[in-house]
Amino acid sequence: MDNTFLFIIEVIGTIAFAISGIRMAASKRFDWFGAYIVGLVTAIGGGTLRDVLLDAPVFWMQTWWYLAVTGLSLAFVIIFRQSLVKNLRALLLFDTIGLALFVVIGIQKSLAFNFPIWVAIAMGMITGAFGGVIRDILINEEPRFFREDVYATACLAGGGVYWLTLECGGSEISQQLLCAATVIFLRWCAIKYSWQLPILKHDND
Amino acid sequence: MDNTFLFIIEVIGTIAFAISGIRMAASKRFDWFGAYIVGLVTAIGGGTLRDVLLDAPVFWMQTWWYLAVTGLSLAFVIIFRQSLVKNLRALLLFDTIGLALFVVIGIQKSLAFNFPIWVAIAMGMITGAFGGVIRDILINEEPRFFREDVYATACLAGGGVYWLTLECGGSEISQQLLCAATVIFLRWCAIKYSWQLPILKHDND
Amino acid sequence: MDNTFLFIIEVIGTIAFAISGIRMAASKRFDWFGAYIVGLVTAIGGGTLRDVLLDAPVFWMQTWWYLAVTGLSLAFVIIFRQSLVKNLRALLLFDTIGLALFVVIGIQKSLAFNFPIWVAIAMGMITGAFGGVIRDILINEEPRFFREDVYATACLAGGGVYWLTLECGGSEISQQLLCAATVIFLRWCAIKYSWQLPILKHDND
């Protein structure tokens, strides 16, 4: 029951990530197949890197759901393009929820493979944020997360809250909820108030 | 005997892929070593990604043949540059045969590691098409396969034919032959008739 | 004792690699977090690729030292930016020593995992040179090592000397020292005398 709920949210997150990748591919005039691959990489790239680093079986090779859901996302973008543009806020909401859940999943999987908590936090960040990095590498753009906003940092902060709750003896469900809430809250504030990390100064500044 | 034949074709495919990578490096004025690496990545990049995802031993680390053959390809390009330009059609032929064989190898290896057929088809496509993607990432160009022509799609179609033949109870050799023939046929048609997948429309269109 | 010495040099090499990555991030006006990631990837990227290819446990996930040392490097760059500019030669010295040690570590780890010496030499080169390649991919620049100077080639030459010493029955410490000395010597000469490998000619030349 609990797992079904998590799986539904993960699918929603996958769709949101895939759609964001597909829309970016569309803005570059890729063909349908290229757009599918970019959407797929956005959705599963972070988790794939995590699984390779953990030496765990790669998650999307265990069930065809992820490939299918990305295909549905592509069909959705092709058919409902007009309505999508009017609902960017909803997309952003799904994207943020997906991000939070991906962080939680990354942390839990790492702990289940007996890695220490600091590795788990790093893997939570990689699961949430590196799909976008690999997407940007593929479409030959500078990864946005190096500049634009508090994205990966929100993932790390969520991981820190997970750790704190763990240390304070909170239940597993409270660890997950507080971690996800932190990611969502920080990400939302960052967008609303245009938060930014300080820029690194260079010799010529 | 059969394996010797397959190995010979694989070496020819490796040479064709390596030469295409080296020629692209030459057009960017890389030095010899850089050209060797770009040629190598083009030839073995897809199979390496496949083996990492399957958690299989990386194939080119089992025998020095692949590194040696890439070295020979580099020497060949340096010495016979003039003749190469006049024989681009022959190169394209080898390249297409190599692609078809890489797809077959990717599918077979995945099945041998007990993955389901849909994973095998994805790995066939990765084996054939992702060497070029990694090459384009390395030389900092937008991967061609997102736009240019029916390349990865031909790999997928070949995988589909493999599956069909498998389901219909065809022998292993017929699965391989029909899969390879499909890839070669589609790739050849795509070049001859300039086939293209539909482009994804964007908001501003 | 011996291991402590090696570990200290490895930390120095990590710091030098991280600082070079962070400085490059600064020149692109990344924020602090982006700079940390670029520094980290420069320092641990080559070893990570090596461990994934060897199917070995990823080294930086076994101890938090590497992440911590990269954080210290970032703090160092932020605080002592002015002094750094005046000590670029010292940085380059550390960087070269780090490179040599990374090559030795890559070779030894591969041999410890029972790979043949030619795989070990390739892994030594990957450990030393591919952190920079992955960094350049991340910041969306063409990898420098394809053009600029005798960098990866020095790693390979060091690996060759390691092999020679091994074949001639030299002790392990002499293998390591001669390998490291070769890398440092060649790298230093390449910078001092602007050595370059020949450029590959292209059809239009």
XYZ file of C-alpha atoms in Angstrom:
615
model
C 0.000 0.000 0.000
C 2.719 2.366 1.080
C 4.901 1.117 -1.761
C 2.091 1.610 -4.266
C 1.755 5.203 -3.122
C 5.506 5.793 -3.497
C 5.503 4.156 -6.918
C 2.656 6.404 -8.120
C 4.515 9.492 -6.981
C 7.698 8.191 -8.624
C 5.834 7.730 -11.905
C 4.469 11.290 -11.642
C 8.002 12.539 -11.004
C 9.303 10.549 -13.968
C 6.624 12.052 -16.219
C 7.384 15.574 -15.027
C 11.131 15.116 -15.580
C 10.564 13.478 -18.985
C 8.252 16.273 -20.132
C 10.768 18.921 -19.095
C 13.459 17.118 -21.106
C 11.198 16.652 -24.129
C 10.219 20.335 -24.127
C 13.872 21.293 -24.058
C 14.524 18.945 -26.999
C 11.611 20.530 -28.851
C 13.144 23.970 -28.419
C 16.211 22.572 -30.195
C 14.132 21.084 -33.030
C 15.102 17.457 -32.340
C 13.151 14.703 -34.035
C 10.749 12.484 -32.087
C 13.322 9.855 -31.302
C 15.902 12.374 -30.136
C 13.259 13.999 -27.947
C 12.382 10.617 -26.453
C 16.014 9.948 -25.575
C 16.487 13.412 -24.055
C 13.287 12.970 -22.019
C 14.402 9.526 -20.907
C 17.863 10.696 -19.897
C 16.389 13.589 -17.906
C 14.095 11.181 -16.070
C 16.420 8.229 -15.465
C 19.937 9.643 -15.876
C 20.471 10.574 -12.237
C 19.231 7.224 -10.932
C 21.344 5.387 -13.503
C 24.524 7.172 -12.412
C 23.600 6.420 -8.784
C 23.114 2.715 -9.499
C 26.379 2.457 -11.437
C 28.273 4.149 -8.582
C 26.560 1.963 -5.945
C 27.185 -1.082 -8.165
C 23.453 -1.821 -7.853
C 21.262 -3.277 -10.637
C 20.171 -0.335 -12.813
C 16.580 0.407 -11.743
C 14.982 1.070 -15.155
C 16.267 -2.269 -16.476
C 14.122 -4.121 -13.909
C 10.741 -2.977 -15.242
C 9.636 -1.508 -18.583
C 7.473 1.080 -16.767
C 10.053 3.840 -17.048
C 10.540 3.454 -20.799
C 6.764 3.224 -21.316
C 5.976 6.246 -19.158
C 8.541 8.303 -21.082
C 6.832 7.229 -24.328
C 3.499 8.376 -22.936
C 5.085 11.695 -21.953
C 6.289 12.155 -25.532
C 2.818 11.390 -26.919
C 1.368 13.795 -24.368
C 3.681 16.625 -25.412
C 2.967 16.027 -29.109
C -0.814 15.992 -28.630
C -1.379 18.535 -25.860
C 1.325 21.014 -26.717
C -1.030 23.986 -26.587
C -2.476 23.177 -23.168
C 0.979 22.486 -21.728
C 2.103 26.049 -22.329
C -0.821 27.316 -20.240
C -0.027 24.953 -17.390
C 3.664 25.492 -16.826
C 3.010 26.117 -13.136
C 1.444 22.678 -12.762
C 4.429 21.150 -14.541
C 6.807 22.965 -12.224
C 4.852 21.654 -9.258
C 5.096 18.046 -10.477
C 8.764 18.600 -11.258
C 9.454 19.805 -7.726
C 7.524 16.919 -6.148
C 9.386 14.507 -8.412
C 12.702 16.053 -7.411
C 11.907 15.642 -3.720
C 10.891 12.030 -4.187
C 13.948 11.216 -6.285
C 16.152 12.551 -3.468
C 14.344 10.358 -0.907
C 14.629 7.295 -3.172
C 18.331 7.907 -3.772
C 19.030 8.168 -0.051
C 17.029 5.082 0.863
C 18.547 2.907 -1.849
C 22.074 3.884 -0.782
C 21.344 3.111 2.868
C 19.776 -0.206 1.838
C 23.099 -1.024 0.132
C 24.884 -0.309 3.438
C 26.604 2.896 2.422
C 27.222 5.543 5.109
C 24.788 8.460 5.358
C 27.143 10.981 3.703
C 27.324 8.769 0.605
C 23.514 8.465 0.727
C 23.115 12.249 0.793
C 25.434 12.598 -2.191
C 23.465 9.889 -4.023
C 20.174 11.629 -3.195
C 21.532 14.768 -4.829
C 22.834 12.807 -7.819
C 19.466 11.029 -8.249
C 17.579 14.316 -8.198
C 19.898 16.702 -9.975
C 22.136 14.738 -12.352
C 19.456 13.706 -14.830
C 19.352 17.368 -15.791
C 23.145 17.556 -15.907
C 23.402 14.572 -18.266
C 20.593 16.055 -20.378
C 22.485 19.339 -20.674
C 25.665 17.467 -21.621
C 23.764 15.541 -24.308
C 22.193 18.620 -25.878
C 25.563 20.363 -25.635
C 24.599 23.142 -23.235
C 26.375 24.224 -20.101
C 24.678 22.476 -17.187
C 22.237 24.958 -15.645
C 22.760 23.792 -12.143
C 26.192 25.416 -12.053
C 24.652 28.848 -12.167
C 20.998 29.230 -12.209
C 19.430 28.531 -8.888
C 19.247 26.585 -5.664
C 18.529 23.174 -7.154
C 21.210 20.696 -6.145
C 21.685 22.635 -2.911
C 18.037 21.996 -2.029
C 18.666 18.274 -2.593
C 21.659 18.376 -0.252
C 19.706 20.292 2.392
C 16.940 17.710 2.161
C 19.568 15.024 2.679
C 20.868 16.881 5.712
C 17.373 16.987 7.220
C 17.034 13.246 6.547
C 20.257 12.700 8.476
C 19.144 14.912 11.377
C 15.807 13.103 11.655
C 17.662 9.801 11.563
C 20.030 10.896 14.326
C 17.156 12.207 16.463
C 15.473 8.802 16.243
C 12.578 9.826 13.970
C 10.604 7.093 12.205
C 11.396 6.199 8.601
C 8.272 7.875 7.299
C 9.107 11.105 9.162
C 12.641 11.014 7.708
C 11.170 10.758 4.228
C 8.498 13.397 4.735
C 10.779 15.973 6.341
C 13.446 15.409 3.678
C 10.921 15.819 0.850
C 9.306 18.849 2.502
C 12.709 20.538 2.843
C 13.535 20.013 -0.841
C 10.132 21.301 -1.950
C 10.199 24.290 0.409
C 13.715 25.410 -0.539
C 13.133 24.882 -4.243
C 9.899 26.841 -4.112
C 11.470 29.724 -2.173
C 14.434 29.742 -4.539
C 12.110 30.181 -7.520
C 9.804 32.684 -5.813
C 12.496 34.909 -4.330
C 15.152 34.236 -6.991
C 17.600 32.909 -4.444
C 21.116 32.392 -5.668
C 24.333 31.120 -4.221
C 27.260 33.545 -4.233
C 29.252 33.622 -7.438
C 32.899 32.684 -7.224
C 35.216 35.625 -7.898
C 37.936 35.306 -10.480
C 41.406 36.790 -10.792
C 40.263 39.539 -13.117
C 37.368 40.709 -10.946
C 34.385 -21.338 -37.199
C 31.168 -19.415 -36.824
C 32.732 -17.394 -34.001
C 35.795 -16.663 -36.107
C 33.525 -15.287 -38.821
C 31.667 -13.075 -36.335
C 34.949 -11.881 -34.844
C 36.282 -10.913 -38.269
C 33.152 -8.899 -39.009
C 33.366 -7.284 -35.580
C 36.961 -6.255 -36.262
C 35.878 -4.770 -39.603
C 33.087 -2.888 -37.841
C 35.527 -1.644 -35.202
C 37.902 -0.399 -37.913
C 35.080 1.357 -39.769
C 33.826 3.053 -36.583
C 37.363 3.992 -35.518
C 38.165 5.488 -38.933
C 34.982 7.561 -38.880
C 35.929 8.901 -35.446
C 39.521 9.599 -36.475
C 38.394 11.459 -39.593
C 36.100 13.614 -37.471
C 38.999 14.325 -35.099
C 41.145 15.255 -38.099
C 38.552 17.788 -39.230
C 38.946 19.420 -35.799
C 42.763 19.409 -36.036
C 43.353 17.140 -33.052
C 46.790 15.698 -32.494
C 47.505 12.004 -33.105
C 46.784 10.946 -29.580
C 43.515 12.871 -29.410
C 42.489 11.330 -32.728
C 43.304 7.863 -31.396
C 41.116 8.445 -28.323
C 38.232 9.818 -30.408
C 38.488 6.847 -32.774
C 38.613 4.433 -29.850
C 35.621 6.004 -28.125
C 33.605 5.865 -31.354
C 34.430 2.180 -31.751
C 34.109 0.942 -28.168
C 32.035 3.623 -26.385
C 28.636 2.047 -27.043
C 29.743 -1.420 -25.950
C 31.409 0.017 -22.865
C 28.221 1.786 -21.765
C 26.307 -1.445 -22.418
C 28.699 -3.522 -20.311
C 28.621 -1.003 -17.433
C 24.797 -0.993 -17.467
C 24.645 -4.812 -17.650
C 27.326 -4.999 -14.942
C 29.285 -7.265 -17.318
C 33.083 -7.303 -17.669
C 33.981 -4.508 -20.109
C 34.650 -6.269 -23.427
C 37.702 -4.322 -24.629
C 39.509 -4.993 -21.345
C 39.466 -8.744 -22.092
C 41.662 -8.630 -25.210
C 44.072 -6.014 -26.545
C 42.667 -6.496 -30.078
C 40.372 -3.477 -29.907
C 43.116 -1.082 -28.823
C 45.477 -2.521 -31.436
C 42.959 -2.377 -34.261
C 42.219 1.275 -33.443
C 45.943 1.976 -33.609
C 46.092 0.346 -37.033
C 43.121 2.462 -38.117
C 44.984 5.597 -37.081
C 48.084 4.521 -39.018
C 45.864 3.733 -41.984
C 44.246 7.190 -41.949
C 47.643 8.899 -41.647
C 49.204 6.921 -44.513
C 46.304 6.456 -46.929
C 44.477 9.733 -46.410
C 44.280 10.454 -50.111
C 42.802 7.117 -51.103
C 40.290 7.262 -48.257
C 38.630 10.341 -49.666
C 37.984 8.503 -52.929
C 36.476 5.528 -51.132
C 33.979 7.103 -48.803
C 31.266 4.808 -50.141
C 33.262 1.746 -49.127
C 33.771 3.233 -45.675
C 30.054 3.879 -45.354
C 29.395 0.283 -46.343
C 31.762 -1.066 -43.656
C 30.263 1.368 -41.174
C 26.751 0.102 -41.867
C 27.798 -3.548 -41.634
C 29.616 -2.779 -38.401
C 26.527 -1.042 -37.027
C 24.330 -4.052 -37.828
C 26.770 -6.432 -36.182
C 27.169 -4.243 -33.092
C 23.382 -4.317 -32.659
C 23.333 -8.131 -32.905
C 26.217 -8.433 -30.421
C 24.536 -6.060 -27.967
C 21.292 -8.027 -28.063
C 22.976 -11.410 -27.692
C 25.180 -10.341 -24.804
C 22.185 -8.909 -22.908
C 20.164 -12.094 -23.418
C 23.157 -14.162 -22.310
C 23.126 -12.140 -19.069
C 19.448 -13.075 -18.605
C 17.950 -9.673 -19.272
C 14.489 -9.501 -20.872
C 14.253 -8.876 -24.611
C 13.193 -5.203 -24.271
C 16.391 -4.505 -22.320
C 18.343 -6.411 -24.988
C 16.841 -4.268 -27.764
C 17.752 -1.105 -25.862
C 21.297 -2.455 -25.371
C 21.550 -3.322 -29.071
C 20.728 0.287 -29.877
C 23.180 1.566 -27.258
C 25.957 -0.713 -28.575
C 25.426 0.507 -32.130
C 24.566 4.154 -31.716
C 26.064 5.448 -28.468
C 29.710 5.250 -29.503
C 28.893 8.128 -31.833
C 27.005 9.952 -29.090
C 29.929 9.726 -26.661
C 32.273 10.816 -29.456
C 30.119 13.897 -30.145
C 30.041 14.715 -26.420
C 33.848 14.420 -26.265
C 34.469 16.703 -29.233
C 31.818 19.089 -27.863
C 29.311 18.846 -30.697
C 25.604 18.251 -30.473
C 25.040 14.517 -30.983
C 24.038 14.012 -34.613
C 21.670 11.215 -33.896
C 19.177 13.670 -32.378
C 18.514 15.205 -35.741
C 20.201 13.888 -38.713
C 18.820 10.613 -39.859
C 17.359 7.219 -39.162
C 20.310 5.746 -37.297
C 19.299 4.702 -33.801
C 15.800 3.994 -35.100
C 17.235 1.450 -37.537
C 18.965 -0.240 -34.579
C 15.675 -0.408 -32.691
C 13.833 -1.775 -35.723
C 16.535 -4.437 -36.093
C 15.994 -5.319 -32.444
C 12.265 -5.592 -33.054
C 12.855 -8.010 -35.937
C 15.163 -10.048 -33.680
C 12.335 -10.258 -31.153
C 9.759 -11.251 -33.775
C 12.010 -13.998 -35.133
C 12.623 -15.194 -31.590
C 8.886 -15.314 -30.864
C 8.175 -17.113 -34.133
C 10.675 -19.803 -33.147
C 13.352 -18.929 -35.715
C 16.848 -20.353 -35.209
C 19.516 -18.221 -33.598
C 21.324 -17.660 -36.878
C 18.111 -16.500 -38.564
C 17.456 -14.081 -35.676
C 20.914 -12.612 -36.185
C 20.724 -12.452 -39.968
C 17.252 -10.904 -40.129
C 18.146 -8.371 -37.432
C 21.348 -7.372 -39.229
C 19.595 -7.237 -42.618
C 16.915 -4.928 -41.203
C 19.464 -2.514 -39.789
C 21.447 -2.450 -43.044
C 18.346 -2.088 -45.221
C 16.804 0.752 -43.180
C 20.097 2.587 -42.807
C 20.762 2.333 -46.535
C 17.265 3.531 -47.441
C 17.539 6.376 -44.956
C 20.738 7.593 -46.614
C 19.525 7.033 -50.175
C 16.088 8.611 -49.758
C 17.069 11.087 -47.023
C 14.513 9.656 -44.631
C 13.911 11.645 -41.503
C 11.768 11.291 -38.426
C 9.255 14.082 -37.808
C 10.623 17.091 -35.947
C 9.049 17.923 -32.625
C 7.130 21.193 -32.723
C 7.851 23.865 -30.152
C 5.719 26.518 -28.493
C 6.869 29.233 -30.829
C 6.151 27.297 -33.998
C 54.232 4.345 7.202
C 54.715 3.909 3.491
C 50.957 4.008 2.997
C 50.689 7.164 5.092
C 53.252 8.812 2.851
C 51.364 7.769 -0.293
C 48.086 8.986 1.215
C 49.566 12.394 2.022
C 50.808 12.789 -1.541
C 47.424 11.647 -2.842
C 45.698 14.294 -0.741
C 48.091 16.923 -2.079
C 47.346 15.754 -5.614
C 43.603 15.870 -4.925
C 43.901 19.418 -3.609
C 45.924 20.521 -6.633
C 43.442 18.956 -9.066
C 40.456 20.391 -7.155
C 41.966 23.885 -7.090
C 42.618 23.778 -10.828
C 38.978 22.786 -11.416
C 37.658 25.448 -9.038
C 39.746 28.150 -10.703
C 38.363 27.125 -14.092
C 34.818 27.275 -12.672
C 35.568 30.734 -11.301
C 36.601 31.945 -14.746
C 33.118 30.887 -15.917
C 31.412 32.688 -13.020
C 29.882 29.559 -11.496
C 28.400 29.783 -8.034
C 30.104 28.176 -5.023
C 28.282 24.924 -5.317
C 28.954 24.597 -9.046
C 32.612 25.357 -8.405
C 32.733 22.665 -5.723
C 31.281 20.095 -8.120
C 33.685 21.063 -10.906
C 36.615 20.861 -8.489
C 35.418 17.509 -7.206
C 34.944 16.072 -10.688
C 38.420 17.222 -11.713
C 39.921 15.520 -8.662
C 37.935 12.278 -8.546
C 36.464 11.891 -12.053
C 39.344 9.882 -13.510
C 39.497 7.489 -10.578
C 35.712 7.081 -10.631
C 35.712 6.113 -14.313
C 38.569 3.681 -13.582
C 36.691 2.040 -10.712
C 33.493 1.716 -12.752
C 35.424 0.105 -15.623
C 37.303 -2.231 -13.249
C 34.005 -2.953 -11.449
C 35.804 -1.997 -8.228
C 34.188 -0.158 -5.297
C 34.363 3.562 -6.115
C 37.264 4.920 -4.061
C 35.783 8.233 -2.885
C 32.719 6.455 -1.499
C 34.907 4.557 0.995
C 36.105 7.605 2.945
C 34.791 11.172 3.216
C 38.333 12.539 2.937
C 38.046 13.338 -0.757
C 34.813 15.326 -0.394
C 36.193 17.141 2.647
C 39.516 17.980 1.003
C 37.678 19.413 -2.013
C 35.619 21.582 0.370
C 38.834 22.845 1.954
C 40.200 23.582 -1.525
C 37.113 25.677 -2.281
C 37.480 27.610 0.991
C 41.161 28.077 0.198
C 40.441 29.509 -3.248
C 37.770 31.864 -1.854
C 39.990 33.162 0.957
C 43.441 33.209 -0.613
C 42.536 34.130 -4.161
C 45.087 36.930 -4.308
C 48.026 34.859 -3.128
C 47.099 31.994 -5.448
C 47.621 34.130 -8.523
C 51.187 34.816 -7.421
C 51.915 31.139 -6.842
C 50.736 29.520 -10.042
C 54.097 27.791 -10.400
C 53.669 26.073 -7.043
C 50.181 24.977 -8.092
C 51.530 23.570 -11.333
C 54.180 21.680 -9.383
C 51.573 20.100 -7.090
C 49.388 19.358 -10.099
C 52.229 17.520 -11.831
C 53.125 15.532 -8.709
C 49.455 14.675 -8.251
C 49.218 13.550 -11.873
C 52.212 11.241 -11.469
C 50.810 9.732 -8.288
C 47.348 9.259 -9.799
C 48.951 7.298 -12.651
C 50.826 5.058 -10.203
C 47.669 4.493 -8.129
C 45.613 3.651 -11.226
C 48.182 1.088 -12.398
C 48.533 -0.546 -8.978
C 44.795 -0.815 -8.376
C 44.255 -2.435 -11.784
C 47.029 -4.963 -11.187
C 45.583 -5.684 -7.730
C 42.288 -6.524 -9.482
C 44.205 -9.007 -11.690
C 43.986 -7.097 -14.951
C 46.844 -7.443 -17.448
C 49.483 -4.732 -17.580
C 48.142 -3.104 -20.773
C 44.777 -2.551 -19.064
C 46.646 -1.183 -16.035
C 48.537 1.314 -18.207
C 45.277 2.466 -19.802
C 43.724 2.820 -16.347
C 46.738 4.794 -15.105
C 46.197 7.220 -17.968
C 42.438 7.379 -17.277
C 43.035 8.010 -13.562
C 45.437 10.846 -14.302
C 43.955 12.491 -17.357
C 40.197 11.834 -17.462
C 39.253 13.954 -14.458
C 40.151 16.905 -16.657
C 38.254 15.452 -19.607
C 35.063 15.001 -17.559
C 35.515 18.519 -16.165
C 35.767 19.943 -19.684
C 32.650 18.008 -20.730
C 30.755 19.373 -17.713
C 31.682 22.988 -18.359
C 30.934 22.457 -22.040
C 34.405 23.047 -23.425
C 36.339 20.930 -25.860
C 38.638 18.691 -23.813
C 42.056 20.321 -23.785
C 43.969 17.089 -23.872
C 42.991 16.555 -27.518
C 45.147 19.432 -28.589
C 47.092 21.242 -26.076
C 50.065 19.336 -24.865
C 51.792 16.157 -23.838
C 49.562 15.292 -20.899
C 47.913 11.926 -21.421
C 50.955 10.844 -23.425
C 53.159 11.454 -20.391
C 50.813 9.214 -18.369
C 51.130 6.451 -20.970
C 54.912 6.801 -21.088
C 55.003 6.522 -17.300
C 52.924 3.373 -17.574
C 55.363 1.995 -20.137
C 58.275 2.605 -17.777
C 56.329 0.856 -14.997
C 55.944 -2.138 -17.292
C 59.617 -2.149 -18.258
C 60.705 -2.022 -14.622
C 58.279 -4.826 -13.828
C 59.647 -6.963 -16.669
C 63.231 -6.282 -15.611
C 62.457 -7.531 -12.114
C 62.625 -4.164 -10.344
C 61.130 -3.869 -6.867
C 57.643 -2.431 -6.461
C 58.946 0.816 -5.025
C 61.311 1.255 -7.993
C 58.417 0.609 -10.409
C 56.430 3.353 -8.710
C 59.282 5.826 -8.483
C 60.459 5.406 -12.073
C 56.908 5.625 -13.371
C 56.204 8.805 -11.402
C 59.553 10.333 -12.358
C 58.843 9.692 -16.056
C 55.455 11.405 -15.872
C 56.865 14.409 -14.016
C 59.885 14.723 -16.302
C 57.895 14.501 -19.558
C 55.174 16.833 -18.307
C 57.747 19.356 -17.190
C 59.654 19.215 -20.467
C 56.399 19.498 -22.431
C 55.518 22.719 -20.609
C 59.029 24.156 -20.702
C 59.753 23.406 -24.370
C 56.121 23.578 -25.590
C 56.256 20.022 -26.888
C 53.345 18.972 -29.026
C 52.281 15.825 -30.807
C 51.839 16.077 -34.576
C 48.446 17.353 -35.725
C 46.384 15.019 -37.870
C 45.983 16.260 -41.441
C 42.547 16.568 -42.933
C 41.218 16.191 -46.469
C 41.208 19.908 -47.103
C 44.793 20.487 -46.006
